[in-house]
PDB file of C-alpha atoms and ligand atoms in Angstrom:
ATOM      1  CA  MET A 295       0.000   0.000   0.000  1.00 92.00           C
ATOM      2  CA  ARG A 296       1.287   3.435  -0.860  1.00 96.00           C
ATOM      3  CA  PHE A 297       0.113   6.768   0.536  1.00 98.00           C
ATOM      4  CA  THR A 298       1.091  10.332  -0.315  1.00 98.00           C
ATOM      5  CA  ASP A 299       1.165  13.589   1.645  1.00 98.00           C
ATOM      6  CA  SER A 300       0.259  16.473  -0.650  1.00 98.00           C
ATOM      7  CA  HIS A 301       1.163  19.174   1.879  1.00 98.00           C
ATOM      8  CA  CYS A 302       3.754  18.896   4.650  1.00 98.00           C
ATOM      9  CA  HIS A 303       5.889  21.762   5.948  1.00 97.00           C
ATOM     10  CA  LEU A 304       9.014  19.721   6.489  1.00 97.00           C
ATOM     11  CA  THR A 305      10.977  22.979   6.741  1.00 95.00           C
ATOM     12  CA  MET A 306       9.362  23.289  10.190  1.00 94.00           C
ATOM     13  CA  ALA A 307      10.253  19.744  11.300  1.00 92.00           C
ATOM     14  CA  ASP A 308      13.132  17.272  11.442  1.00 94.00           C
ATOM     15  CA  ALA A 309      12.559  16.381   7.799  1.00 96.00           C
ATOM     16  CA  ASP A 310      14.801  13.360   7.370  1.00 96.00           C
ATOM     17  CA  ALA A 311      13.584  11.605  10.540  1.00 97.00           C
ATOM     18  CA  ALA A 312       9.937  12.352   9.743  1.00 98.00           C
ATOM     19  CA  LEU A 313      10.366  11.038   6.189  1.00 98.00           C
ATOM     20  CA  ALA A 314      11.959   7.819   7.435  1.00 98.00           C
ATOM     21  CA  ARG A 315       9.039   7.164   9.816  1.00 98.00           C
ATOM     22  CA  ALA A 316       6.537   7.972   7.070  1.00 98.00           C
ATOM     23  CA  ARG A 317       8.077   5.541   4.597  1.00 97.00           C
ATOM     24  CA  GLU A 318       7.976   2.807   7.242  1.00 97.00           C
ATOM     25  CA  GLY A 319       4.235   3.404   7.385  1.00 96.00           C
ATOM     26  CA  GLY A 320       3.851   3.212   3.598  1.00 97.00           C
ATOM     27  CA  VAL A 321       3.903   6.937   2.768  1.00 98.00           C
ATOM     28  CA  HIS A 322       5.991   7.582  -0.354  1.00 95.00           C
ATOM     29  CA  GLY A 323       5.383  10.888  -2.107  1.00 97.00           C
ATOM     30  CA  PHE A 324       5.474  14.281  -0.404  1.00 98.00           C
ATOM     31  CA  VAL A 325       5.077  17.916  -1.400  1.00 98.00           C
ATOM     32  CA  VAL A 326       6.779  20.502   0.808  1.00 98.00           C
ATOM     33  CA  PRO A 327       5.318  23.987   0.269  1.00 98.00           C
ATOM     34  CA  ALA A 328       7.287  27.085   1.213  1.00 97.00           C
ATOM     35  CA  THR A 329       5.328  29.868   2.924  1.00 95.00           C
ATOM     36  CA  LYS A 330       7.786  32.760   2.646  1.00 95.00           C
ATOM     37  CA  LEU A 331      11.164  33.684   1.204  1.00 94.00           C
ATOM     38  CA  ASP A 332      13.160  32.208   4.110  1.00 94.00           C
ATOM     39  CA  ASP A 333      11.482  28.885   3.551  1.00 94.00           C
ATOM     40  CA  ILE A 334      12.236  28.408  -0.134  1.00 96.00           C
ATOM     41  CA  ALA A 335      15.834  27.197   0.044  1.00 96.00           C
ATOM     42  CA  GLY A 336      14.905  24.674   2.750  1.00 97.00           C
ATOM     43  CA  ALA A 337      11.917  23.304   0.837  1.00 97.00           C
ATOM     44  CA  VAL A 338      13.937  22.911  -2.369  1.00 97.00           C
ATOM     45  CA  ALA A 339      16.835  21.309  -0.467  1.00 97.00           C
ATOM     46  CA  VAL A 340      14.622  18.592   1.066  1.00 97.00           C
ATOM     47  CA  ALA A 341      13.244  17.836  -2.394  1.00 98.00           C
ATOM     48  CA  GLN A 342      16.723  17.636  -3.875  1.00 97.00           C
ATOM     49  CA  ARG A 343      17.860  15.240  -1.142  1.00 96.00           C
ATOM     50  CA  HIS A 344      14.940  12.811  -1.502  1.00 97.00           C
ATOM     51  CA  ASP A 345      13.610  11.179  -4.685  1.00 96.00           C
ATOM     52  CA  ASP A 346      10.052  11.013  -3.339  1.00 97.00           C
ATOM     53  CA  VAL A 347       9.864  14.641  -2.166  1.00 98.00           C
ATOM     54  CA  TRP A 348       8.948  17.650  -4.289  1.00 98.00           C
ATOM     55  CA  ALA A 349       8.716  21.331  -3.384  1.00 98.00           C
ATOM     56  CA  ALA A 350       6.324  24.209  -3.990  1.00 98.00           C
ATOM     57  CA  VAL A 351       7.285  27.869  -3.722  1.00 98.00           C
ATOM     58  CA  GLY A 352       5.232  30.911  -2.798  1.00 97.00           C
ATOM     59  CA  PHE A 353       3.993  33.310  -0.141  1.00 95.00           C
ATOM     60  CA  HIS A 354       1.397  32.229   2.396  1.00 94.00           C
ATOM     61  CA  PRO A 355      -1.335  34.899   2.754  1.00 92.00           C
ATOM     62  CA  HIS A 356      -0.047  35.655   6.272  1.00 92.00           C
ATOM     63  CA  GLU A 357       3.230  36.717   4.664  1.00 91.00           C
ATOM     64  CA  ALA A 358       1.718  38.487   1.637  1.00 91.00           C
ATOM     65  CA  LYS A 359       2.726  41.900   2.994  1.00 91.00           C
ATOM     66  CA  ASP A 360       6.383  40.917   2.486  1.00 92.00           C
ATOM     67  CA  CYS A 361       5.886  39.851  -1.127  1.00 93.00           C
ATOM     68  CA  ASP A 362       7.282  42.864  -2.972  1.00 94.00           C
ATOM     69  CA  ASP A 363       8.704  42.804  -6.516  1.00 95.00           C
ATOM     70  CA  ALA A 364      12.174  41.689  -5.415  1.00 95.00           C
ATOM     71  CA  ALA A 365      10.791  38.912  -3.237  1.00 96.00           C
ATOM     72  CA  PHE A 366       8.486  37.655  -5.962  1.00 96.00           C
ATOM     73  CA  ALA A 367      11.398  37.630  -8.417  1.00 97.00           C
ATOM     74  CA  GLU A 368      13.020  35.085  -6.088  1.00 96.00           C
ATOM     75  CA  VAL A 369       9.868  32.982  -6.094  1.00 97.00           C
ATOM     76  CA  GLU A 370       9.931  33.065  -9.885  1.00 97.00           C
ATOM     77  CA  ARG A 371      13.566  32.024  -9.962  1.00 97.00           C
ATOM     78  CA  ALA A 372      12.977  29.129  -7.558  1.00 97.00           C
ATOM     79  CA  ALA A 373       9.878  28.053  -9.469  1.00 98.00           C
ATOM     80  CA  ASP A 374      12.106  27.091 -12.382  1.00 96.00           C
ATOM     81  CA  GLU A 375      13.901  24.411 -10.341  1.00 95.00           C
ATOM     82  CA  PRO A 376      13.080  20.942 -11.678  1.00 95.00           C
ATOM     83  CA  ARG A 377      12.091  19.678  -8.189  1.00 97.00           C
ATOM     84  CA  VAL A 378       9.528  22.474  -7.812  1.00 98.00           C
ATOM     85  CA  VAL A 379       6.250  21.014  -9.048  1.00 98.00           C
ATOM     86  CA  ALA A 380       3.751  23.609  -7.818  1.00 98.00           C
ATOM     87  CA  ILE A 381       3.282  27.276  -6.911  1.00 98.00           C
ATOM     88  CA  GLY A 382       2.282  28.020  -3.319  1.00 96.00           C
ATOM     89  CA  GLU A 383       1.335  27.901  -0.652  1.00 96.00           C
ATOM     90  CA  CYS A 384      -0.604  31.054  -1.404  1.00 97.00           C
ATOM     91  CA  GLY A 385      -4.161  32.238  -1.014  1.00 96.00           C
ATOM     92  CA  LEU A 386      -6.408  34.279   1.260  1.00 96.00           C
ATOM     93  CA  ASP A 387      -6.881  34.212   5.036  1.00 95.00           C
ATOM     94  CA  TYR A 388      -9.428  36.661   6.440  1.00 96.00           C
ATOM     95  CA  HIS A 389      -9.441  34.952   9.837  1.00 94.00           C
ATOM     96  CA  TYR A 390      -6.056  36.207  10.993  1.00 90.00           C
ATOM     97  CA  MET A 391      -5.745  39.044   8.449  1.00 91.00           C
ATOM     98  CA  HIS A 392      -1.985  39.260   9.030  1.00 91.00           C
ATOM     99  CA  SER A 393      -1.773  41.046   5.686  1.00 91.00           C
ATOM    100  CA  PRO A 394      -4.404  43.502   4.351  1.00 92.00           C
ATOM    101  CA  ARG A 395      -7.080  41.962   2.146  1.00 95.00           C
ATOM    102  CA  GLU A 396      -6.110  43.946  -0.968  1.00 94.00           C
ATOM    103  CA  THR A 397      -2.488  42.866  -0.558  1.00 94.00           C
ATOM    104  CA  GLN A 398      -3.502  39.234  -0.151  1.00 95.00           C
ATOM    105  CA  MET A 399      -5.580  39.395  -3.327  1.00 96.00           C
ATOM    106  CA  ALA A 400      -2.882  41.089  -5.382  1.00 96.00           C
ATOM    107  CA  VAL A 401      -0.243  38.605  -4.232  1.00 96.00           C
ATOM    108  CA  LEU A 402      -2.538  35.671  -4.964  1.00 97.00           C
ATOM    109  CA  GLU A 403      -3.065  36.990  -8.503  1.00 97.00           C
ATOM    110  CA  ARG A 404       0.694  37.118  -9.050  1.00 97.00           C
ATOM    111  CA  HIS A 405       1.007  33.491  -7.983  1.00 98.00           C
ATOM    112  CA  ILE A 406      -1.831  32.502 -10.311  1.00 98.00           C
ATOM    113  CA  ASP A 407      -0.139  34.249 -13.238  1.00 98.00           C
ATOM    114  CA  LEU A 408       3.129  32.460 -12.502  1.00 98.00           C
ATOM    115  CA  ALA A 409       1.441  29.068 -12.171  1.00 98.00           C
ATOM    116  CA  LYS A 410      -0.269  29.545 -15.537  1.00 98.00           C
ATOM    117  CA  ARG A 411       2.906  30.739 -17.210  1.00 97.00           C
ATOM    118  CA  LEU A 412       4.811  27.664 -16.002  1.00 97.00           C
ATOM    119  CA  ASP A 413       1.829  25.329 -16.383  1.00 97.00           C
ATOM    120  CA  LYS A 414       2.219  24.161 -12.784  1.00 98.00           C
ATOM    121  CA  PRO A 415      -0.598  23.642 -10.285  1.00 98.00           C
ATOM    122  CA  ILE A 416      -1.241  26.219  -7.592  1.00 98.00           C
ATOM    123  CA  ILE A 417      -1.602  25.302  -3.907  1.00 98.00           C
ATOM    124  CA  ILE A 418      -4.377  27.332  -2.306  1.00 98.00           C
ATOM    125  CA  HIS A 419      -4.899  28.247   1.347  1.00 97.00           C
ATOM    126  CA  ASN A 420      -8.395  29.612   2.033  1.00 96.00           C
ATOM    127  CA  ARG A 421      -9.790  30.620   5.395  1.00 96.00           C
ATOM    128  CA  GLU A 422     -12.966  32.686   5.824  1.00 95.00           C
ATOM    129  CA  SER A 423     -12.419  34.079   2.333  1.00 96.00           C
ATOM    130  CA  THR A 424     -14.408  31.629   0.240  1.00 96.00           C
ATOM    131  CA  ALA A 425     -16.543  34.087  -1.774  1.00 96.00           C
ATOM    132  CA  ASP A 426     -13.511  36.061  -2.971  1.00 96.00           C
ATOM    133  CA  MET A 427     -11.532  32.847  -3.488  1.00 97.00           C
ATOM    134  CA  VAL A 428     -14.154  31.175  -5.654  1.00 97.00           C
ATOM    135  CA  ALA A 429     -14.587  34.348  -7.719  1.00 96.00           C
ATOM    136  CA  ILE A 430     -10.835  34.603  -8.301  1.00 97.00           C
ATOM    137  CA  LEU A 431     -10.276  30.912  -9.052  1.00 97.00           C
ATOM    138  CA  GLU A 432     -13.304  30.563 -11.311  1.00 95.00           C
ATOM    139  CA  ARG A 433     -11.981  33.151 -13.721  1.00 95.00           C
ATOM    140  CA  SER A 434      -8.297  32.329 -13.171  1.00 96.00           C
ATOM    141  CA  GLY A 435      -7.796  29.611 -15.765  1.00 95.00           C
ATOM    142  CA  ALA A 436      -5.352  28.001 -13.321  1.00 97.00           C
ATOM    143  CA  ARG A 437      -5.448  24.435 -12.061  1.00 97.00           C
ATOM    144  CA  GLY A 438      -4.385  23.275  -8.638  1.00 98.00           C
ATOM    145  CA  ILE A 439      -5.344  22.159  -5.197  1.00 98.00           C
ATOM    146  CA  LEU A 440      -7.460  23.486  -2.351  1.00 98.00           C
ATOM    147  CA  HIS A 441      -5.317  22.478   0.609  1.00 98.00           C
ATOM    148  CA  SER A 442      -6.760  21.404   3.984  1.00 98.00           C
ATOM    149  CA  TYR A 443     -10.234  21.846   2.574  1.00 98.00           C
ATOM    150  CA  THR A 444     -12.983  22.890   5.019  1.00 97.00           C
ATOM    151  CA  GLU A 445     -15.792  24.226   2.809  1.00 97.00           C
ATOM    152  CA  ASP A 446     -18.916  22.517   1.489  1.00 97.00           C
ATOM    153  CA  ALA A 447     -19.438  20.094  -1.380  1.00 98.00           C
ATOM    154  CA  GLU A 448     -21.137  22.652  -3.614  1.00 97.00           C
ATOM    155  CA  THR A 449     -18.087  24.911  -3.508  1.00 97.00           C
ATOM    156  CA  ALA A 450     -15.785  21.933  -4.051  1.00 98.00           C
ATOM    157  CA  ARG A 451     -17.754  20.829  -7.120  1.00 97.00           C
ATOM    158  CA  LYS A 452     -17.564  24.320  -8.629  1.00 96.00           C
ATOM    159  CA  LEU A 453     -13.783  24.300  -8.279  1.00 97.00           C
ATOM    160  CA  ILE A 454     -13.397  20.699  -9.411  1.00 98.00           C
ATOM    161  CA  GLU A 455     -15.207  21.686 -12.609  1.00 96.00           C
ATOM    162  CA  ARG A 456     -12.493  24.314 -13.149  1.00 95.00           C
ATOM    163  CA  GLY A 457      -9.672  21.817 -12.793  1.00 94.00           C
ATOM    164  CA  PHE A 458      -9.013  21.855  -9.057  1.00 98.00           C
ATOM    165  CA  TYR A 459      -8.385  18.988  -6.654  1.00 98.00           C
ATOM    166  CA  ILE A 460      -9.558  18.903  -3.045  1.00 98.00           C
ATOM    167  CA  SER A 461      -7.076  17.902  -0.340  1.00 98.00           C
ATOM    168  CA  PHE A 462      -8.227  16.764   3.106  1.00 98.00           C
ATOM    169  CA  SER A 463      -6.103  17.081   6.237  1.00 98.00           C
ATOM    170  CA  GLY A 464      -6.481  15.680   9.752  1.00 98.00           C
ATOM    171  CA  ILE A 465      -9.437  18.024  10.256  1.00 98.00           C
ATOM    172  CA  LEU A 466     -11.472  15.307   8.511  1.00 98.00           C
ATOM    173  CA  THR A 467     -10.989  13.118  11.612  1.00 98.00           C
ATOM    174  CA  PHE A 468     -11.977  15.767  14.184  1.00 97.00           C
ATOM    175  CA  ARG A 469     -15.063  14.968  16.195  1.00 96.00           C
ATOM    176  CA  SER A 470     -16.650  18.317  15.266  1.00 96.00           C
ATOM    177  CA  ALA A 471     -16.147  17.807  11.514  1.00 98.00           C
ATOM    178  CA  ASP A 472     -19.423  16.075  10.555  1.00 98.00           C
ATOM    179  CA  ALA A 473     -20.197  18.639   7.841  1.00 98.00           C
ATOM    180  CA  LEU A 474     -16.775  18.185   6.294  1.00 98.00           C
ATOM    181  CA  ARG A 475     -17.144  14.393   6.348  1.00 98.00           C
ATOM    182  CA  ALA A 476     -20.493  14.766   4.580  1.00 98.00           C
ATOM    183  CA  CYS A 477     -18.723  16.802   1.905  1.00 98.00           C
ATOM    184  CA  ALA A 478     -15.842  14.326   1.472  1.00 98.00           C
ATOM    185  CA  LYS A 479     -18.294  11.468   1.146  1.00 98.00           C
ATOM    186  CA  VAL A 480     -19.854  12.815  -2.054  1.00 98.00           C
ATOM    187  CA  LEU A 481     -16.847  14.183  -3.942  1.00 98.00           C
ATOM    188  CA  PRO A 482     -15.532  12.373  -7.040  1.00 98.00           C
ATOM    189  CA  HIS A 483     -12.789   9.964  -5.954  1.00 98.00           C
ATOM    190  CA  ASP A 484     -10.519  10.999  -8.798  1.00 98.00           C
ATOM    191  CA  ARG A 485     -10.253  14.564  -7.462  1.00 98.00           C
ATOM    192  CA  VAL A 486      -9.360  13.993  -3.819  1.00 98.00           C
ATOM    193  CA  LEU A 487      -5.940  14.130  -2.185  1.00 98.00           C
ATOM    194  CA  ILE A 488      -4.746  13.595   1.368  1.00 98.00           C
ATOM    195  CA  GLU A 489      -2.288  15.641   3.408  1.00 98.00           C
ATOM    196  CA  THR A 490      -1.084  16.312   6.926  1.00 98.00           C
ATOM    197  CA  ASP A 491      -0.182  20.046   6.854  1.00 97.00           C
ATOM    198  CA  THR A 492       2.691  18.977   9.133  1.00 97.00           C
ATOM    199  CA  PRO A 493       3.451  20.202  11.791  1.00 97.00           C
ATOM    200  CA  PHE A 494      -0.145  21.433  12.248  1.00 96.00           C
ATOM    201  CA  LEU A 495      -3.549  19.728  12.475  1.00 94.00           C
ATOM    202  CA  ALA A 496      -2.540  16.274  13.732  1.00 96.00           C
ATOM    203  CA  PRO A 497      -5.417  13.843  13.144  1.00 96.00           C
ATOM    204  CA  VAL A 498      -7.262  11.867  15.800  1.00 96.00           C
ATOM    205  CA  PRO A 499      -5.820  10.060  17.827  1.00 96.00           C
ATOM    206  CA  PHE A 500      -2.707  12.256  17.701  1.00 95.00           C
ATOM    207  CA  ARG A 501      -4.549  15.549  18.114  1.00 92.00           C
ATOM    208  CA  GLY A 502      -2.554  18.110  20.085  1.00 90.00           C
ATOM    209  CA  ARG A 503       0.747  16.508  19.155  1.00 94.00           C
ATOM    210  CA  GLU A 504       3.123  17.697  16.466  1.00 96.00           C
ATOM    211  CA  ASN A 505       1.879  16.316  13.177  1.00 97.00           C
ATOM    212  CA  GLU A 506       4.076  14.361  10.755  1.00 97.00           C
ATOM    213  CA  PRO A 507       3.595  12.743   7.334  1.00 98.00           C
ATOM    214  CA  ALA A 508       3.261   9.217   8.791  1.00 98.00           C
ATOM    215  CA  TYR A 509      -0.119  10.292  10.217  1.00 98.00           C
ATOM    216  CA  VAL A 510      -1.619  10.870   6.758  1.00 98.00           C
ATOM    217  CA  VAL A 511      -2.789   7.256   6.942  1.00 98.00           C
ATOM    218  CA  LYS A 512      -5.403   8.398   9.518  1.00 98.00           C
ATOM    219  CA  VAL A 513      -6.918  10.722   6.919  1.00 98.00           C
ATOM    220  CA  ALA A 514      -6.980   7.872   4.390  1.00 98.00           C
ATOM    221  CA  GLU A 515      -8.711   5.615   6.942  1.00 98.00           C
ATOM    222  CA  GLN A 516     -11.406   8.235   7.433  1.00 98.00           C
ATOM    223  CA  LEU A 517     -11.948   8.454   3.657  1.00 98.00           C
ATOM    224  CA  ALA A 518     -12.121   4.657   3.405  1.00 98.00           C
ATOM    225  CA  ALA A 519     -14.914   4.647   5.985  1.00 98.00           C
ATOM    226  CA  LEU A 520     -16.791   7.433   4.187  1.00 98.00           C
ATOM    227  CA  TRP A 521     -16.399   5.932   0.725  1.00 98.00           C
ATOM    228  CA  GLY A 522     -17.141   2.395   1.873  1.00 98.00           C
ATOM    229  CA  MET A 523     -14.002   0.971   0.340  1.00 97.00           C
ATOM    230  CA  GLY A 524     -10.795  -0.652   1.537  1.00 98.00           C
ATOM    231  CA  LEU A 525      -7.829   1.380   2.711  1.00 98.00           C
ATOM    232  CA  GLU A 526      -5.799  -0.104  -0.119  1.00 97.00           C
ATOM    233  CA  GLU A 527      -8.112   1.391  -2.717  1.00 98.00           C
ATOM    234  CA  VAL A 528      -8.072   4.823  -1.072  1.00 98.00           C
ATOM    235  CA  ALA A 529      -4.267   4.667  -1.016  1.00 98.00           C
ATOM    236  CA  ALA A 530      -4.149   3.735  -4.708  1.00 97.00           C
ATOM    237  CA  ARG A 531      -6.646   6.402  -5.789  1.00 98.00           C
ATOM    238  CA  THR A 532      -5.194   9.298  -3.811  1.00 98.00           C
ATOM    239  CA  THR A 533      -1.702   8.326  -4.936  1.00 98.00           C
ATOM    240  CA  ALA A 534      -2.816   8.275  -8.574  1.00 97.00           C
ATOM    241  CA  ASN A 535      -4.396  11.702  -8.070  1.00 98.00           C
ATOM    242  CA  PHE A 536      -1.158  13.025  -6.544  1.00 98.00           C
ATOM    243  CA  ALA A 537       0.824  11.801  -9.559  1.00 98.00           C
ATOM    244  CA  ALA A 538      -1.692  13.252 -12.017  1.00 97.00           C
ATOM    245  CA  LEU A 539      -1.935  16.668 -10.391  1.00 98.00           C
ATOM    246  CA  PHE A 540       1.768  17.249  -9.741  1.00 98.00           C
ATOM    247  CA  ARG A 541       2.805  15.349 -12.895  1.00 97.00           C
ATOM    248  CA  VAL A 542       5.379  13.255 -11.076  1.00 97.00           C
ATOM    249  CA  ILE A 543       6.299   9.619 -11.311  1.00 94.00           C
ATOM    250  CA  LEU A 544       6.327   7.740  -8.025  1.00 90.00           C
ATOM    251  CA  ALA A 545       9.007   5.092  -8.333  1.00 76.00           C
ATOM    252  CA  GLY A 546       8.786   1.526  -6.989  1.00 59.00           C
TER     253      GLY A 546
HETATM  254 ZN1   ZN B 757       0.319  24.836   4.800  1.00 86.01          ZN
END
């Protein structure tokens, strides 16, 4: 059985140890998204060191205020690296509002333009900003992934129609997440990915602990229960989706 983790911030963890534990648990295939300039070299380095790790580069909406022309030029430069398979993490976050809304939107648009220019998927963070996000993505012409998805099935379907994939994190296992489980249950199986968002959002029964890619199996188990299929099939489908979206080949 082979699992993948579409979103793990291994720049914020002991990457090599966490990867070794994950592989022991059957997880082979990881995307490490950078969230700011300081993060980019680390994300690319992990990907260069490991055959089953790829990087994404961009500015998290919290950091959007620091994404000036010079900083974005560095994102563009890093995006050309062969191990960089996606643009992000970027998006909108109106919950914390660490950067002004207009800045977040402008920076997101820059990332979308870059993703389209390079024909790479975009990794989207969205929190309490769904109306603006859907409006932007629907007319963007970009493809990509809604990471740690928490919205409803109707919104997911709209974005799936435009070429997006939906990635579920450990939130799917939280006791309070009945609405999200109802959403995951009805989505097309060929458009769903799994992730940890390491070191955040550890799934049940590890909630409150530091998350790591090995725990992505708990998200897959939840999907297997919702979809009424074996864990093996969920592993195979989400791994195929990972390979299709990021256009990577997962060896042996
Ligand atoms: Zn993230």
